[in-house]
Short mmCIF file of C-alpha atoms in Angstrom, two decimals:
data_model
loop_
_atom_site.label_atom_id
_atom_site.label_comp_id
_atom_site.label_asym_id
_atom_site.label_seq_id
_atom_site.Cartn_x
_atom_site.Cartn_y
_atom_site.Cartn_z
CA UNK A 21 109.45 149.53 40.91
CA UNK A 22 108.72 147.75 44.16
CA UNK A 23 105.67 149.93 44.65
CA UNK A 24 104.56 148.99 41.14
CA UNK A 25 104.60 145.26 42.05
CA UNK A 26 102.82 145.74 45.34
CA UNK A 27 100.11 147.89 43.77
CA UNK A 28 99.83 145.49 40.86
CA UNK A 29 99.40 142.39 43.02
CA UNK A 30 96.99 144.18 45.33
CA UNK A 31 94.83 145.25 42.39
CA UNK A 32 94.95 141.73 40.96
CA UNK A 33 93.74 140.28 44.23
CA UNK A 34 91.18 143.07 44.58
CA UNK A 35 89.65 142.41 41.15
CA UNK A 36 89.64 138.64 41.62
CA UNK A 37 87.97 138.97 44.99
CA UNK A 38 85.43 141.44 43.60
CA UNK A 39 84.56 138.97 40.84
CA UNK A 40 84.02 136.09 43.28
CA UNK A 41 81.97 138.12 45.74
CA UNK A 42 79.81 139.43 42.87
CA UNK A 43 79.34 135.86 41.61
CA UNK A 44 78.22 134.77 45.03
CA UNK A 45 75.79 137.65 45.44
CA UNK A 46 74.42 137.03 41.94
CA UNK A 47 73.86 133.36 42.75
CA UNK A 48 72.14 134.24 46.04
CA UNK A 49 69.80 136.64 44.30
CA UNK A 50 68.99 134.10 41.60
CA UNK A 51 67.97 131.37 44.02
CA UNK A 52 66.53 128.80 43.81
CA UNK A 53 68.96 127.12 41.40
CA UNK A 54 67.23 125.62 38.37
CA UNK A 55 68.62 124.63 34.99
CA UNK A 56 66.23 126.82 33.09
CA UNK A 57 65.93 130.15 31.35
CA UNK A 58 64.10 131.74 34.27
CA UNK A 59 67.14 131.17 36.46
CA UNK A 60 69.46 132.75 33.88
CA UNK A 61 67.10 135.71 33.59
CA UNK A 62 67.26 136.14 37.38
CA UNK A 63 71.07 135.96 37.22
CA UNK A 64 71.50 138.54 34.51
CA UNK A 65 68.67 140.73 35.73
CA UNK A 66 70.65 141.57 38.83
CA UNK A 67 73.43 144.20 39.00
CA UNK A 68 75.87 141.90 40.86
CA UNK A 69 76.63 139.75 37.83
CA UNK A 70 78.04 142.86 36.14
CA UNK A 71 80.35 143.32 39.14
CA UNK A 72 81.76 139.92 38.17
CA UNK A 73 82.43 141.20 34.64
CA UNK A 74 84.17 144.28 36.00
CA UNK A 75 86.30 142.07 38.25
CA UNK A 76 87.26 139.80 35.36
CA UNK A 77 88.14 142.59 33.00
CA UNK A 78 90.08 144.47 35.68
CA UNK A 79 91.97 141.32 36.62
CA UNK A 80 92.76 140.60 32.98
CA UNK A 81 94.29 143.99 32.29
CA UNK A 82 96.12 144.09 35.60
CA UNK A 83 97.58 140.67 34.82
CA UNK A 84 98.68 141.71 31.35
CA UNK A 85 100.37 144.83 32.74
CA UNK A 86 102.10 142.88 35.48
CA UNK A 87 103.28 140.24 33.00
CA UNK A 88 105.31 142.81 31.14
CA UNK A 89 107.51 143.38 34.17
CA UNK A 90 106.95 140.88 36.96
CA UNK A 91 108.60 137.44 37.15
CA UNK A 92 106.12 134.72 36.30
CA UNK A 93 106.48 132.72 39.54
CA UNK A 94 105.33 135.28 42.09
CA UNK A 95 102.74 136.57 39.64
CA UNK A 96 101.34 133.08 39.18
CA UNK A 97 101.14 132.58 42.95
CA UNK A 98 99.50 135.95 43.46
CA UNK A 99 96.86 135.18 40.88
CA UNK A 100 95.81 132.16 42.89
CA UNK A 101 96.28 133.58 46.37
CA UNK A 102 92.90 135.25 45.98
CA UNK A 103 91.94 132.06 47.79
CA UNK A 104 93.00 133.72 51.05
CA UNK A 105 91.30 137.05 50.44
CA UNK A 106 88.10 135.43 49.18
CA UNK A 107 87.96 133.14 52.24
CA UNK A 108 88.41 136.05 54.65
CA UNK A 109 85.85 138.18 52.82
CA UNK A 110 83.36 135.26 52.86
CA UNK A 111 83.64 135.00 56.60
CA UNK A 112 82.90 138.72 56.82
CA UNK A 113 80.16 139.09 54.20
CA UNK A 114 78.54 135.65 53.99
CA UNK A 115 79.10 134.38 57.54
CA UNK A 116 81.11 131.42 56.28
CA UNK A 117 82.64 129.54 59.19
CA UNK A 118 86.32 128.64 59.28
CA UNK A 119 86.12 124.97 60.22
CA UNK A 120 89.25 122.94 60.99
CA UNK A 121 89.14 120.99 57.67
CA UNK A 122 88.80 124.27 55.77
CA UNK A 123 91.78 125.83 57.51
CA UNK A 124 93.96 122.74 57.09
CA UNK A 125 92.85 122.18 53.48
CA UNK A 126 93.30 125.85 52.65
CA UNK A 127 96.82 125.88 54.08
CA UNK A 128 97.75 122.75 52.11
CA UNK A 129 96.47 124.35 48.91
CA UNK A 130 98.39 127.58 49.59
CA UNK A 131 101.55 125.57 50.29
CA UNK A 132 101.01 123.75 46.99
CA UNK A 133 100.59 127.03 45.10
CA UNK A 134 103.81 128.34 46.63
CA UNK A 135 105.63 125.19 45.45
CA UNK A 136 104.36 125.76 41.91
CA UNK A 137 105.36 129.42 42.10
CA UNK A 138 108.84 128.41 43.21
CA UNK A 139 109.06 126.11 40.21
CA UNK A 140 108.09 128.89 37.84
CA UNK A 141 110.46 131.36 39.43
CA UNK A 142 113.77 130.89 37.59
CA UNK A 143 114.04 133.66 35.01
CA UNK A 144 113.57 131.48 31.97
CA UNK A 145 112.68 133.16 28.76
CA UNK A 146 109.44 131.98 27.25
CA UNK A 147 108.05 130.13 30.24
CA UNK A 148 105.14 128.01 29.06
CA UNK A 149 102.82 128.47 32.02
CA UNK A 150 99.53 130.11 31.08
CA UNK A 151 97.93 132.32 33.67
CA UNK A 152 94.58 131.12 34.82
CA UNK A 153 92.43 134.09 35.44
CA UNK A 154 89.15 132.36 35.61
CA UNK A 155 87.05 132.30 38.71
CA UNK A 156 87.39 128.70 39.63
CA UNK A 157 91.03 128.84 40.42
CA UNK B 22 78.74 117.30 49.39
CA UNK B 23 75.50 116.43 47.67
CA UNK B 24 75.45 114.52 44.40
CA UNK B 25 74.50 117.61 42.36
CA UNK B 26 77.27 119.65 43.99
CA UNK B 27 79.77 116.94 43.15
CA UNK B 28 78.59 116.70 39.53
CA UNK B 29 78.78 120.50 39.12
CA UNK B 30 82.29 120.51 40.59
CA UNK B 31 83.52 117.77 38.21
CA UNK B 32 81.88 119.52 35.23
CA UNK B 33 83.58 122.76 36.23
CA UNK B 34 86.96 121.04 36.33
CA UNK B 35 86.42 119.36 32.96
CA UNK B 36 85.14 122.48 31.20
CA UNK B 37 87.84 124.72 32.69
CA UNK B 38 90.62 122.33 31.73
CA UNK B 39 89.29 121.94 28.20
CA UNK B 40 89.01 125.73 27.91
CA UNK B 41 92.61 126.24 29.04
CA UNK B 42 93.83 123.56 26.63
CA UNK B 43 91.92 125.17 23.76
CA UNK B 44 93.44 128.58 24.51
CA UNK B 45 96.88 127.01 24.79
CA UNK B 46 96.40 125.32 21.43
CA UNK B 47 95.28 128.61 19.88
CA UNK B 48 98.27 130.44 21.38
CA UNK B 49 100.94 127.91 20.39
CA UNK B 50 99.54 127.58 16.86
CA UNK B 51 100.11 131.28 16.44
CA UNK B 52 103.40 131.49 18.29
CA UNK B 53 105.44 132.32 15.18
CA UNK B 54 103.56 135.60 14.79
CA UNK B 55 104.13 138.58 17.02
CA UNK B 56 102.21 141.64 18.20
CA UNK B 57 98.93 142.32 16.42
CA UNK B 58 99.61 139.57 13.87
CA UNK B 59 99.74 137.09 16.75
CA UNK B 60 96.30 138.22 17.94
CA UNK B 61 94.85 138.22 14.43
CA UNK B 62 96.13 134.72 13.86
CA UNK B 63 94.77 133.50 17.20
CA UNK B 64 91.33 135.00 16.52
CA UNK B 65 91.18 133.03 13.29
CA UNK B 66 91.86 129.71 15.04
CA UNK B 67 88.83 127.58 15.76
CA UNK B 68 90.56 126.59 19.04
CA UNK B 69 90.24 130.16 20.25
CA UNK B 70 86.47 130.18 19.76
CA UNK B 71 86.08 126.74 21.29
CA UNK B 72 87.91 128.15 24.31
CA UNK B 73 85.55 131.15 24.48
CA UNK B 74 82.51 128.87 24.21
CA UNK B 75 83.79 126.65 27.00
CA UNK B 76 84.39 129.68 29.22
CA UNK B 77 80.81 130.85 28.66
CA UNK B 78 79.59 127.41 29.77
CA UNK B 79 81.92 127.48 32.75
CA UNK B 80 80.61 130.89 33.77
CA UNK B 81 77.11 129.39 34.16
CA UNK B 82 78.37 126.21 35.81
CA UNK B 83 80.34 128.21 38.35
CA UNK B 84 77.27 130.29 39.23
CA UNK B 85 75.24 127.11 39.71
CA UNK B 86 78.02 125.65 41.87
CA UNK B 87 78.12 128.80 43.99
CA UNK B 88 74.40 128.61 44.70
CA UNK B 89 75.04 125.27 46.42
CA UNK B 90 78.27 125.76 48.36
CA UNK B 91 79.71 128.56 50.52
CA UNK B 92 82.06 130.84 48.59
CA UNK B 93 85.10 129.96 50.73
CA UNK B 94 84.61 126.24 50.06
CA UNK B 95 84.00 126.87 46.35
CA UNK B 96 87.29 128.72 45.78
CA UNK B 97 89.22 126.03 47.65
CA UNK B 98 87.60 123.22 45.63
CA UNK B 99 88.21 125.29 42.52
CA UNK B 100 91.98 125.02 43.09
CA UNK B 101 91.72 121.43 41.95
CA UNK B 102 91.64 122.83 38.42
CA UNK B 103 95.37 123.57 38.76
CA UNK B 104 96.08 119.90 39.34
CA UNK B 105 94.08 118.69 36.33
CA UNK B 106 95.45 121.42 34.06
CA UNK B 107 99.05 120.60 34.95
CA UNK B 108 98.49 116.90 34.25
CA UNK B 109 96.70 117.72 31.01
CA UNK B 110 99.58 120.06 30.03
CA UNK B 111 101.94 117.17 30.61
CA UNK B 112 99.83 114.80 28.46
CA UNK B 113 99.02 117.08 25.54
CA UNK B 114 101.77 119.67 25.46
CA UNK B 115 104.60 117.60 26.93
CA UNK B 116 105.17 120.14 29.67
CA UNK B 117 107.56 118.84 32.29
CA UNK B 118 106.38 117.73 35.71
CA UNK B 119 109.35 118.58 37.86
CA UNK B 120 109.85 117.77 41.53
CA UNK B 121 108.40 121.09 42.77
CA UNK B 122 105.43 120.86 40.44
CA UNK B 123 104.68 117.33 41.64
CA UNK B 124 104.89 118.37 45.29
CA UNK B 125 102.69 121.38 44.57
CA UNK B 126 100.10 119.27 42.74
CA UNK B 127 100.03 116.69 45.54
CA UNK B 128 99.56 119.36 48.22
CA UNK B 129 96.74 121.04 46.31
CA UNK B 130 95.00 117.72 45.63
CA UNK B 131 95.31 116.75 49.28
CA UNK B 132 94.03 120.16 50.36
CA UNK B 133 90.93 119.92 48.14
CA UNK B 134 90.17 116.45 49.47
CA UNK B 135 90.42 117.71 53.06
CA UNK B 136 88.10 120.63 52.31
CA UNK B 137 85.66 118.61 50.20
CA UNK B 138 85.23 115.76 52.61
CA UNK B 139 85.95 117.61 55.82
#
């Protein structure tokens, strides 16, 4: 069962990270940004945007599977902790720099997420928190 | 942060929060049904389709936002959605803001400010 959780959380983070990296590549290939049809055509004419779909769909089904068994608190935290993996991958793939404000801000956000996860942790039936699987979280 | 970046960020937060609220409304309206009936009932709610529409818009907004900021900064700024959604959940669905939730919200808000203006 423990292995199930670990594999589940790792795949969740993997799919979320894949989605974000694909989004970033798609946006790079579609440059320059313009609010017009030509920009959308550039976005959807490139394979990376479909990587984002794969990431979303994978994350959705992983989340639904995890939800059947895992407590909501840690699962909620894990779904947002992609923040860490995405940041590390950005440094590697996109040469993002880890400035002091980014490190401090990132740590504050992670601490905040852990507080929320702690709140959601007690095994209450019918917890109302809705998972947020979208990219911007 | 340029003006356009800021506007795209705010739009992202607004559209994401509205989408989440729409899905929540669709889900709670159908809460008395279970299994496939629950899904069928949700799919017939206009809230569900409003949520889908908002997510499509957000998809494009997020791409636009990513063309302007580094990915690592974008995901950190994106965490601000949690703060707004929790407050909105409190206002519209009377969800409780407990001590740990408040601390969490404050830390995330502070973190996004540090990243955004750092």
